[in-house]
mmCIF file of N, CA and C in Angstrom:
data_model
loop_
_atom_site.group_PDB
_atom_site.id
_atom_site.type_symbol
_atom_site.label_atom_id
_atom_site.label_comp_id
_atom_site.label_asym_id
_atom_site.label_seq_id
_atom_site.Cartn_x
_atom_site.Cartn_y
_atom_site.Cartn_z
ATOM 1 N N UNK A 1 -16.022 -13.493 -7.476
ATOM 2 C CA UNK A 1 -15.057 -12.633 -8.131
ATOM 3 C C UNK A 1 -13.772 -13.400 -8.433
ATOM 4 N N UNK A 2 -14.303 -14.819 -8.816
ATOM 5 C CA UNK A 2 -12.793 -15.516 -9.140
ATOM 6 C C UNK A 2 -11.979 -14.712 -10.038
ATOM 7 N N UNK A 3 -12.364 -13.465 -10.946
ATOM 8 C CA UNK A 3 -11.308 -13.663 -12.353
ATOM 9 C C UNK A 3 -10.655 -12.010 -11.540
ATOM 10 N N UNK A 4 -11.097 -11.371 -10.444
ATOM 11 C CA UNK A 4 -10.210 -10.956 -9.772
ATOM 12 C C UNK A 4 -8.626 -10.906 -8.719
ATOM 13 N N UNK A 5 -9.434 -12.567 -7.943
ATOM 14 C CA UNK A 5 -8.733 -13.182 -7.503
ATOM 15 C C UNK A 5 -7.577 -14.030 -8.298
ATOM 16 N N UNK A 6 -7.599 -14.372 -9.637
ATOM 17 C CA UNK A 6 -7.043 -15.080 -10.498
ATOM 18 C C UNK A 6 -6.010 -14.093 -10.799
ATOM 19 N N UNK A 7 -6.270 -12.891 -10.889
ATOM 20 C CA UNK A 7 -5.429 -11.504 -11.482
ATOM 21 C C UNK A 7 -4.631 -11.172 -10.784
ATOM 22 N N UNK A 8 -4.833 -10.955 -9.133
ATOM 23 C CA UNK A 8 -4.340 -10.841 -8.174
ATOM 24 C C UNK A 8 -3.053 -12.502 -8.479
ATOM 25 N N UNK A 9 -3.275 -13.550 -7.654
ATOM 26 C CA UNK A 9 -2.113 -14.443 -7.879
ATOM 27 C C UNK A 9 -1.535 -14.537 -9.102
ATOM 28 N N UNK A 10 -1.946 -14.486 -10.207
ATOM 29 C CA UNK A 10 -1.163 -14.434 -11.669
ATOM 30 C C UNK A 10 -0.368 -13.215 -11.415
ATOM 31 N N UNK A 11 -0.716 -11.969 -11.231
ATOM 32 C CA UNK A 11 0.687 -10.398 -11.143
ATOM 33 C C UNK A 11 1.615 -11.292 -10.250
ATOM 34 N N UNK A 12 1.124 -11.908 -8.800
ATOM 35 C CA UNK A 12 2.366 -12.171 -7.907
ATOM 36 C C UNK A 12 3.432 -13.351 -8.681
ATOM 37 N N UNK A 13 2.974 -14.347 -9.301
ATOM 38 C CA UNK A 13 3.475 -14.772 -9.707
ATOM 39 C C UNK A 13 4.184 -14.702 -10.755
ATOM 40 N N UNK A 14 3.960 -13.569 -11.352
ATOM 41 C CA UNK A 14 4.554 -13.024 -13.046
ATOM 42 C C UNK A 14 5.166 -11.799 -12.080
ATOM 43 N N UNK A 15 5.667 -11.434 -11.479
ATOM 44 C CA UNK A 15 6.144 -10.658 -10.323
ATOM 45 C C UNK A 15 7.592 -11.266 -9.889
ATOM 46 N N UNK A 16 7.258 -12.598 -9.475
ATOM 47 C CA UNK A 16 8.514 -13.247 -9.304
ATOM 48 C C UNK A 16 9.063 -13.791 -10.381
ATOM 49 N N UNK A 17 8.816 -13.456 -11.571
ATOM 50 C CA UNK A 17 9.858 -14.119 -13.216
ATOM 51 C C UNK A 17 10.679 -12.652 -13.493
ATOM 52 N N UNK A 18 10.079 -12.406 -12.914
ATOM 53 C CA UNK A 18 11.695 -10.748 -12.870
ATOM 54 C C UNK A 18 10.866 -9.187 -13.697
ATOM 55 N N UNK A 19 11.386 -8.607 -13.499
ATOM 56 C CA UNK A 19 11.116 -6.877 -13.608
ATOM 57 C C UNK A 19 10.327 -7.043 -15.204
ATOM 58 N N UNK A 20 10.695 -7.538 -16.289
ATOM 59 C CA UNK A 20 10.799 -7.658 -17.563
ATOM 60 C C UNK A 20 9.230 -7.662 -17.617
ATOM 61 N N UNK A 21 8.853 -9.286 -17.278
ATOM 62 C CA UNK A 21 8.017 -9.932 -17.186
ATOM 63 C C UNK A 21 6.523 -9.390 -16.547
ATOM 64 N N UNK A 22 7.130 -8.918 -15.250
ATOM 65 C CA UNK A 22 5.739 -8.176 -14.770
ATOM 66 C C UNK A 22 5.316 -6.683 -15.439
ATOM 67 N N UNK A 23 6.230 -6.105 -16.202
ATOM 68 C CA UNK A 23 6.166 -4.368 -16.758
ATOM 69 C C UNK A 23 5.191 -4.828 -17.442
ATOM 70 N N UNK A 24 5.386 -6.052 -18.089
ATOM 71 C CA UNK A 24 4.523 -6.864 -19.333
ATOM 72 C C UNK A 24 3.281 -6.920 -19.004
ATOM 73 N N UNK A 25 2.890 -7.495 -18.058
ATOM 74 C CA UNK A 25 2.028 -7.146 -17.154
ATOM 75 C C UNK A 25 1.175 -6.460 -16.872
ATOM 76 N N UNK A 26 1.765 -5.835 -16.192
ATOM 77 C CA UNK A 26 1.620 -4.426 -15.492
ATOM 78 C C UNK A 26 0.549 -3.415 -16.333
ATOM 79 N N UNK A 27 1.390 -3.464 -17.748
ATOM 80 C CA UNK A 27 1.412 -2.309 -19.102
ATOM 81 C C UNK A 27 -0.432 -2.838 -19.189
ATOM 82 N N UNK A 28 -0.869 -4.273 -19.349
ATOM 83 C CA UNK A 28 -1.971 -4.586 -19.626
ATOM 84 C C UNK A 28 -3.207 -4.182 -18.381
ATOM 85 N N UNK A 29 -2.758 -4.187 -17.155
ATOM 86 C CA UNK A 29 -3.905 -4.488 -16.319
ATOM 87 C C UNK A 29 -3.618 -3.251 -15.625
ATOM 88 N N UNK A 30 -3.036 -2.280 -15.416
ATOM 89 C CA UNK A 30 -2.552 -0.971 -14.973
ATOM 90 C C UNK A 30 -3.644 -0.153 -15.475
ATOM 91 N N UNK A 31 -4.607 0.496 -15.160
ATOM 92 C CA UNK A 31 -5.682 1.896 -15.321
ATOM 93 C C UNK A 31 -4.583 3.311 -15.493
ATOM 94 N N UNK A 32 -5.302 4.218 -16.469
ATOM 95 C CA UNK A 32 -4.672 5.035 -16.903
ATOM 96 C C UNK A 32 -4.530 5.928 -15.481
ATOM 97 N N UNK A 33 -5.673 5.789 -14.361
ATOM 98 C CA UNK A 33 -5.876 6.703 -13.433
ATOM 99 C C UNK A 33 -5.385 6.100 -12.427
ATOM 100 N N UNK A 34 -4.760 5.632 -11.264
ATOM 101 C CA UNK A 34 -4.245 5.138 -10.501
ATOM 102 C C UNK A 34 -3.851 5.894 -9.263
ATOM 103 N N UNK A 35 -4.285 5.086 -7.710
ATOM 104 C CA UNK A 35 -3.543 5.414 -6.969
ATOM 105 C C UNK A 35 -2.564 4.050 -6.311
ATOM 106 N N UNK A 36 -1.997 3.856 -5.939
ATOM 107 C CA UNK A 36 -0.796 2.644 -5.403
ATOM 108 C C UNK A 36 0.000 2.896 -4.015
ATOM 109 N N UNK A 37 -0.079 2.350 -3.325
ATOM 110 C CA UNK A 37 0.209 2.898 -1.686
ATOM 111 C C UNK A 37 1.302 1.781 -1.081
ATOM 112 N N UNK A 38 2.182 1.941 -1.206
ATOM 113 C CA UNK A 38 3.333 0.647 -0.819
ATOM 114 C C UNK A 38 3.911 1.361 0.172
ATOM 115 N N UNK A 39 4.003 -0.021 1.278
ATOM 116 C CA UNK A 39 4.914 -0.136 2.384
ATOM 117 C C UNK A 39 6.354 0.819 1.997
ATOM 118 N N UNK A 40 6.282 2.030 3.179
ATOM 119 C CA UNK A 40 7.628 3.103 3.095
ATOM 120 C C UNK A 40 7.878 4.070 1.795
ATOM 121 N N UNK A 41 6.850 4.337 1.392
ATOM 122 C CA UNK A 41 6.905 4.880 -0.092
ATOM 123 C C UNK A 41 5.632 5.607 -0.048
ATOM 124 N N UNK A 42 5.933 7.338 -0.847
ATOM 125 C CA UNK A 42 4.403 8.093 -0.507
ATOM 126 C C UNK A 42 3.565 7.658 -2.015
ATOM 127 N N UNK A 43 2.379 8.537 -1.456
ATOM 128 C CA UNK A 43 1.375 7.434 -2.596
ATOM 129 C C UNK A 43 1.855 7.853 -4.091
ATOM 130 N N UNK A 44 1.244 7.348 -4.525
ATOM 131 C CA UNK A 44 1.960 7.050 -6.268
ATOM 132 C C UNK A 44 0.640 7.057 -7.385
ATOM 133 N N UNK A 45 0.655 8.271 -8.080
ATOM 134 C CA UNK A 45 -0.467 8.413 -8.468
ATOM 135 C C UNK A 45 -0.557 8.705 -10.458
ATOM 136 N N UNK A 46 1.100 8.501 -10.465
ATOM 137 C CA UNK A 46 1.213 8.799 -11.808
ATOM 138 C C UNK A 46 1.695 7.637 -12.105
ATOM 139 N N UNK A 47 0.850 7.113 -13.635
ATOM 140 C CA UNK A 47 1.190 5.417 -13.769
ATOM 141 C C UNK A 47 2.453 4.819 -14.206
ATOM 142 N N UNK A 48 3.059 5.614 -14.749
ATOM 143 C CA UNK A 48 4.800 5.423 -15.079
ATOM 144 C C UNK A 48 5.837 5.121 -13.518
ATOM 145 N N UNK A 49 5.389 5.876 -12.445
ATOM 146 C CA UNK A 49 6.152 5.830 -11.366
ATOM 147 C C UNK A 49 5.380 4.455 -10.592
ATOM 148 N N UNK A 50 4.060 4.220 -10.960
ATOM 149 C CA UNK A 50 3.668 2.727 -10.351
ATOM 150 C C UNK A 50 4.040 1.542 -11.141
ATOM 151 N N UNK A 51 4.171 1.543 -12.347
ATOM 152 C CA UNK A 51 4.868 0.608 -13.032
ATOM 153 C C UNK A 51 6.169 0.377 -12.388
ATOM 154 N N UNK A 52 7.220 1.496 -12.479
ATOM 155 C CA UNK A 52 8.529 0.861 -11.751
ATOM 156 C C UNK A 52 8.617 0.701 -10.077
ATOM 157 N N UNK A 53 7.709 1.407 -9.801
ATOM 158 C CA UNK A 53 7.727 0.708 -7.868
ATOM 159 C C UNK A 53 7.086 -0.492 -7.967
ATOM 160 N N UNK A 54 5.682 -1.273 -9.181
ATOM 161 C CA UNK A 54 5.307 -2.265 -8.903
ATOM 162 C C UNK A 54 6.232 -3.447 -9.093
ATOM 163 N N UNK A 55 7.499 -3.032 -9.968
ATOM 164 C CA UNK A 55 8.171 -4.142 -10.773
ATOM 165 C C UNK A 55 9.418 -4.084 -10.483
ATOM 166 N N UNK A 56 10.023 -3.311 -9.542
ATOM 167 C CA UNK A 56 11.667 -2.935 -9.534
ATOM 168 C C UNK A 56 12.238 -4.287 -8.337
ATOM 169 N N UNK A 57 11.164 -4.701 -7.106
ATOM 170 C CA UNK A 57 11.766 -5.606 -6.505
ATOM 171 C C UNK A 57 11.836 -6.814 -7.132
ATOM 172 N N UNK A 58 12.477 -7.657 -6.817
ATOM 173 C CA UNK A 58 12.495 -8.907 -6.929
ATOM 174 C C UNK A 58 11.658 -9.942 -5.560
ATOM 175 N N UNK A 59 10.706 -10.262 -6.089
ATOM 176 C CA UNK A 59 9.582 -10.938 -5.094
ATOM 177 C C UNK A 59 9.765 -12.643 -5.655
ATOM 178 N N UNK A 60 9.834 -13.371 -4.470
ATOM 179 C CA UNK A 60 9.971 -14.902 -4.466
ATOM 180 C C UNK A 60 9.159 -15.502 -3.439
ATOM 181 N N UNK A 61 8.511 -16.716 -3.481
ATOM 182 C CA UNK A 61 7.756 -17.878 -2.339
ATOM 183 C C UNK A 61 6.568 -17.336 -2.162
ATOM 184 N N UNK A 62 5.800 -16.883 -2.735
ATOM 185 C CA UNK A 62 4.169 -16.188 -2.183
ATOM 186 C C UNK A 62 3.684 -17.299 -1.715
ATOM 187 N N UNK A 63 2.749 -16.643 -0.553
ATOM 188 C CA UNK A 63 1.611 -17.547 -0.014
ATOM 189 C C UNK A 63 0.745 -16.276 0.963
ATOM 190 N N UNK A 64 -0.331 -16.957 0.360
ATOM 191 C CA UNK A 64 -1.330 -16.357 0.133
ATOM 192 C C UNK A 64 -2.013 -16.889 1.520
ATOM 193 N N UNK A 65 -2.956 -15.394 1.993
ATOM 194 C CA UNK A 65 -3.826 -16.270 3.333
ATOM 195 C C UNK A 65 -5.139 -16.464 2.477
ATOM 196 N N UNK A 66 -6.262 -16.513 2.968
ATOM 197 C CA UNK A 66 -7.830 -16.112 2.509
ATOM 198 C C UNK A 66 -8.067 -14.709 1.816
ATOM 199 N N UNK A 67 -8.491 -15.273 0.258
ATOM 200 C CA UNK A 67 -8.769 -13.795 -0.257
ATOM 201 C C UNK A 67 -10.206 -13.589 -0.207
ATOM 202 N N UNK A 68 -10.538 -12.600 0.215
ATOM 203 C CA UNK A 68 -11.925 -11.832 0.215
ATOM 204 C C UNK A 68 -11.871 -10.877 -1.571
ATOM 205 N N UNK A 69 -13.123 -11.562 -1.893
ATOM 206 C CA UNK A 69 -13.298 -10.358 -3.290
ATOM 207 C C UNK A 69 -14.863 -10.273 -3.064
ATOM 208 N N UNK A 70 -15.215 -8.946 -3.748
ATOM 209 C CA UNK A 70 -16.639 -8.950 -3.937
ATOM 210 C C UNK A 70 -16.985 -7.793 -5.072
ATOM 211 N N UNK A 71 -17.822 -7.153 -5.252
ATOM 212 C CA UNK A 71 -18.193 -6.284 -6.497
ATOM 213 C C UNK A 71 -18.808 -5.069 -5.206
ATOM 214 N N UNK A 72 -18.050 -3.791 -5.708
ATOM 215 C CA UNK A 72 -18.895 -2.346 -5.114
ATOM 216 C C UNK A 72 -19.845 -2.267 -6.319
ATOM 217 N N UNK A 73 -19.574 -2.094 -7.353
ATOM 218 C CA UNK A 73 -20.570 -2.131 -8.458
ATOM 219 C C UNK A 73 -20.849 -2.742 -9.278
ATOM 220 N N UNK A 74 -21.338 -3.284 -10.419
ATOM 221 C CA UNK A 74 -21.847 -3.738 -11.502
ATOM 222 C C UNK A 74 -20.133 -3.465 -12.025
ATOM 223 N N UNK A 75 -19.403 -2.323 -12.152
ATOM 224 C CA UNK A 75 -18.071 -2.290 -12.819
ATOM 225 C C UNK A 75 -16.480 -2.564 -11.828
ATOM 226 N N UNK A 76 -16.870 -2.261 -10.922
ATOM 227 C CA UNK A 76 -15.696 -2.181 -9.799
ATOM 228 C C UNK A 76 -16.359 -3.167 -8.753
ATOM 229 N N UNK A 77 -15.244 -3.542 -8.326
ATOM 230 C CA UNK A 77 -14.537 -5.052 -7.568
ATOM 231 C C UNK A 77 -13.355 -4.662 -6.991
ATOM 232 N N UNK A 78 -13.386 -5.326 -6.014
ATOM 233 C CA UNK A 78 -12.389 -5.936 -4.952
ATOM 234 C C UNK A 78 -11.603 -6.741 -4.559
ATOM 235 N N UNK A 79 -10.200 -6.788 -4.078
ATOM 236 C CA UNK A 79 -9.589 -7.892 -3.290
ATOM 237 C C UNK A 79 -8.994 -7.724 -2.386
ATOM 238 N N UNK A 80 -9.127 -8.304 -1.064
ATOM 239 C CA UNK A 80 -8.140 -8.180 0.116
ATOM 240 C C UNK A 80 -7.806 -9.221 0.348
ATOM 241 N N UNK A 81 -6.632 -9.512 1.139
ATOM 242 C CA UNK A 81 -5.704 -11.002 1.371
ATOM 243 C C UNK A 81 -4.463 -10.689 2.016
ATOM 244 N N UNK A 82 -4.027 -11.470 3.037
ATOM 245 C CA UNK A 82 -2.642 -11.234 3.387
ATOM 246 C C UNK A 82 -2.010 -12.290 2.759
ATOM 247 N N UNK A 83 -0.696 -11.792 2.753
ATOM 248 C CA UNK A 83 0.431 -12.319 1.928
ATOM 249 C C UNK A 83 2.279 -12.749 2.625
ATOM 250 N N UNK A 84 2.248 -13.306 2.386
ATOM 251 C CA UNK A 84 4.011 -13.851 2.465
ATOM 252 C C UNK A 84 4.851 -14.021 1.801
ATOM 253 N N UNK A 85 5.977 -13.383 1.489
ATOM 254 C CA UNK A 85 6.897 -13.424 0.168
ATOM 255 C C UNK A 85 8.259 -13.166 0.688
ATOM 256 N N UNK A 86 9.151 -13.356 -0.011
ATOM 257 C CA UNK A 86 10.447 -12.983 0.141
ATOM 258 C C UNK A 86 10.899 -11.651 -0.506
ATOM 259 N N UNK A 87 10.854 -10.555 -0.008
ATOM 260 C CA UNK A 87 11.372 -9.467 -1.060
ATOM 261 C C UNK A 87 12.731 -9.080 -0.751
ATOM 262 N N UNK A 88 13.293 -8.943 -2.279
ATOM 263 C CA UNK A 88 14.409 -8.691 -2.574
ATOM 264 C C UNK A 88 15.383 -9.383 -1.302
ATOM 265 N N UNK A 89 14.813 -10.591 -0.802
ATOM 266 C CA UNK A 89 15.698 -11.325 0.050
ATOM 267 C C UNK A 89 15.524 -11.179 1.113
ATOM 268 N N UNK A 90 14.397 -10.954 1.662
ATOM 269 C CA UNK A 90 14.487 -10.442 3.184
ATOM 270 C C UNK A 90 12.293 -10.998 3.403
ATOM 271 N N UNK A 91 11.977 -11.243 4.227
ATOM 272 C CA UNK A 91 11.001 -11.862 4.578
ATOM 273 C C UNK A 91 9.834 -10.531 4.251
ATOM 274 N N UNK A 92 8.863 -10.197 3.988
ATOM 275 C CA UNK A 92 7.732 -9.259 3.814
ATOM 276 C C UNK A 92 6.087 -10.061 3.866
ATOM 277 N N UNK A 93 5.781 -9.025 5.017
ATOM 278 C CA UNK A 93 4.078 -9.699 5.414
ATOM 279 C C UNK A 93 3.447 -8.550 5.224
ATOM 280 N N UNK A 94 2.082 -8.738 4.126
ATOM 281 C CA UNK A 94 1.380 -7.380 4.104
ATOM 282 C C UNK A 94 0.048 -7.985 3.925
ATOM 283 N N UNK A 95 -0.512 -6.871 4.225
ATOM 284 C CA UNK A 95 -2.232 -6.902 3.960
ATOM 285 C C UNK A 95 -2.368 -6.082 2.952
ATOM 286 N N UNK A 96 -2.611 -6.767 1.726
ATOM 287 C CA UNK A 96 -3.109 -6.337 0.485
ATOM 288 C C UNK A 96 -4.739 -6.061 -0.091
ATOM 289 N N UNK A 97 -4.952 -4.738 -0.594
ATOM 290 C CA UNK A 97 -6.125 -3.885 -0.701
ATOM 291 C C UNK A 97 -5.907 -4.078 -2.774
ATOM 292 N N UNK A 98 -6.803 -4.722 -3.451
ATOM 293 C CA UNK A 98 -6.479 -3.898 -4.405
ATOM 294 C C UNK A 98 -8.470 -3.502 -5.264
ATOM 295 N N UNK A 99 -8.525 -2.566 -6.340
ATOM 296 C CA UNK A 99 -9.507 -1.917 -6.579
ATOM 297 C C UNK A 99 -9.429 -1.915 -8.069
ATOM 298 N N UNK A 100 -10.693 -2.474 -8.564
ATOM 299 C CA UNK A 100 -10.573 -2.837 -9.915
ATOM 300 C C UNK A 100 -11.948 -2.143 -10.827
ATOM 301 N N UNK A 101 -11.985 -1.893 -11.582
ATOM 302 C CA UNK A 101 -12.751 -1.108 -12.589
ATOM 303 C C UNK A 101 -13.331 -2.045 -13.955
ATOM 304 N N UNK A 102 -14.102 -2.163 -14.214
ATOM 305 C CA UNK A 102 -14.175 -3.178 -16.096
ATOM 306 C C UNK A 102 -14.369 -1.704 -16.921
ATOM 307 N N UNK A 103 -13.433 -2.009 -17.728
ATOM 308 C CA UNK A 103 -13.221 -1.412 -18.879
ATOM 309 C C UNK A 103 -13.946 -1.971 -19.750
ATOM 310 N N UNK A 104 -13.732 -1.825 -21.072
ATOM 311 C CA UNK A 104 -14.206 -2.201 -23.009
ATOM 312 C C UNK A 104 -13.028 -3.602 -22.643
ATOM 313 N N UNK A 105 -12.113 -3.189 -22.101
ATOM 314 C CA UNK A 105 -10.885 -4.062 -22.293
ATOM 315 C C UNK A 105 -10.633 -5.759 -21.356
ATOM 316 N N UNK A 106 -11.726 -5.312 -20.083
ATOM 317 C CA UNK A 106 -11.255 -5.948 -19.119
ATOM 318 C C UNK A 106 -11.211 -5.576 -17.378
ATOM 319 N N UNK A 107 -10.680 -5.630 -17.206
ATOM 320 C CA UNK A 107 -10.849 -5.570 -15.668
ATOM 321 C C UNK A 107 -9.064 -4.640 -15.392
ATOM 322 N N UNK A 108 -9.220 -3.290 -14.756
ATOM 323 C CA UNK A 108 -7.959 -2.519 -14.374
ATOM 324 C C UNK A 108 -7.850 -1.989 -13.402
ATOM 325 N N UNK A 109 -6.481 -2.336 -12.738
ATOM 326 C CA UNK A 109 -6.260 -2.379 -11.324
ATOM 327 C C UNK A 109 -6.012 -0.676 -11.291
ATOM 328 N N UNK A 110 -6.859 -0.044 -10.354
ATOM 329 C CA UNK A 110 -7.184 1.200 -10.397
ATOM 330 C C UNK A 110 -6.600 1.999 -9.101
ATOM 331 N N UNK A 111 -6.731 0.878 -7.836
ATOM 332 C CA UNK A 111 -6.124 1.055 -6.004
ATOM 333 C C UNK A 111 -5.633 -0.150 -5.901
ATOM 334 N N UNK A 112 -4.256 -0.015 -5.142
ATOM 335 C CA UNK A 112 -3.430 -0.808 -4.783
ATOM 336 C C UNK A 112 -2.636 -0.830 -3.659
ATOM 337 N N UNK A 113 -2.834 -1.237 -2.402
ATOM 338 C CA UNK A 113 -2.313 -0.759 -1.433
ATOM 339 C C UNK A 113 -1.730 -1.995 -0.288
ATOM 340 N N UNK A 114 -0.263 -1.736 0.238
ATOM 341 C CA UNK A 114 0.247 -3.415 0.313
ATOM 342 C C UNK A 114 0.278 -2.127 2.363
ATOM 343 N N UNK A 115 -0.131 -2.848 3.592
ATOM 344 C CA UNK A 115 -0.241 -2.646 4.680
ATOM 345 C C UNK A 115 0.685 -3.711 5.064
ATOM 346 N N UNK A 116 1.973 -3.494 5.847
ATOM 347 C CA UNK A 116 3.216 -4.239 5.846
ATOM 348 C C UNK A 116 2.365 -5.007 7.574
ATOM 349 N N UNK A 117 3.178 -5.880 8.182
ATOM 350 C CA UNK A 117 2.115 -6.109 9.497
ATOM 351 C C UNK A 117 3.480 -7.205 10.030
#
């Protein structure tokens, strides 16, 4: 499931070029149906309110532990991985869940869920 895993570090890294950059993002690989589950924040299920919780911090230094991906189906795929970053200036460790779908279009991040640790 490399071109999951590829999707996954490309958002983090188009994540840290600032709010602009990832909406840009976001707008492409975002599923019309969505749920999104972030550290201190209730779940988020309407895609306008996950666009600006996915893009409002400012995230810097990722590092990545071992990502696990695999396929539930022929259309939907997986990624889990813990992570290290600087958010909005202050140190953040999470265990990241995310849930992907193939569209006509591509591959859309459908579950998203960051487990702070």
């Amino acid at each position: 499931m490399n071109a999951l895993t590829e999707l996954e570090r490309r958002a983090w890294c188009i994540l840290s070029s600032g709010p602009a950059a990832a909406r840009a993002f976001y707008e492409t690989v975002l599923d019309g149906k969505i749920v999104v589950l972030l550290a201190d924040r209730l779940p988020i299920q309407e895609r306008d309110f996950a666009l600006t919780a996915l893009c409002e911090a400012k995230w810097d230094g990722c590092r990545f532990g071992e990502m696990n991906a695999g396929r539930l189906s022929p259309a939907v795929g997986f990624v889990g991985y813990d992570f290290t970053v600087t958010k909005d200036g202050v140190p953040y460790s999470a265990r990241v869940s995310s849930v992907y779908v193939r569209r006509d279009e591509g591959w859309k991040l459908v579950f998203h869920q960051h487990a702070r640790w």
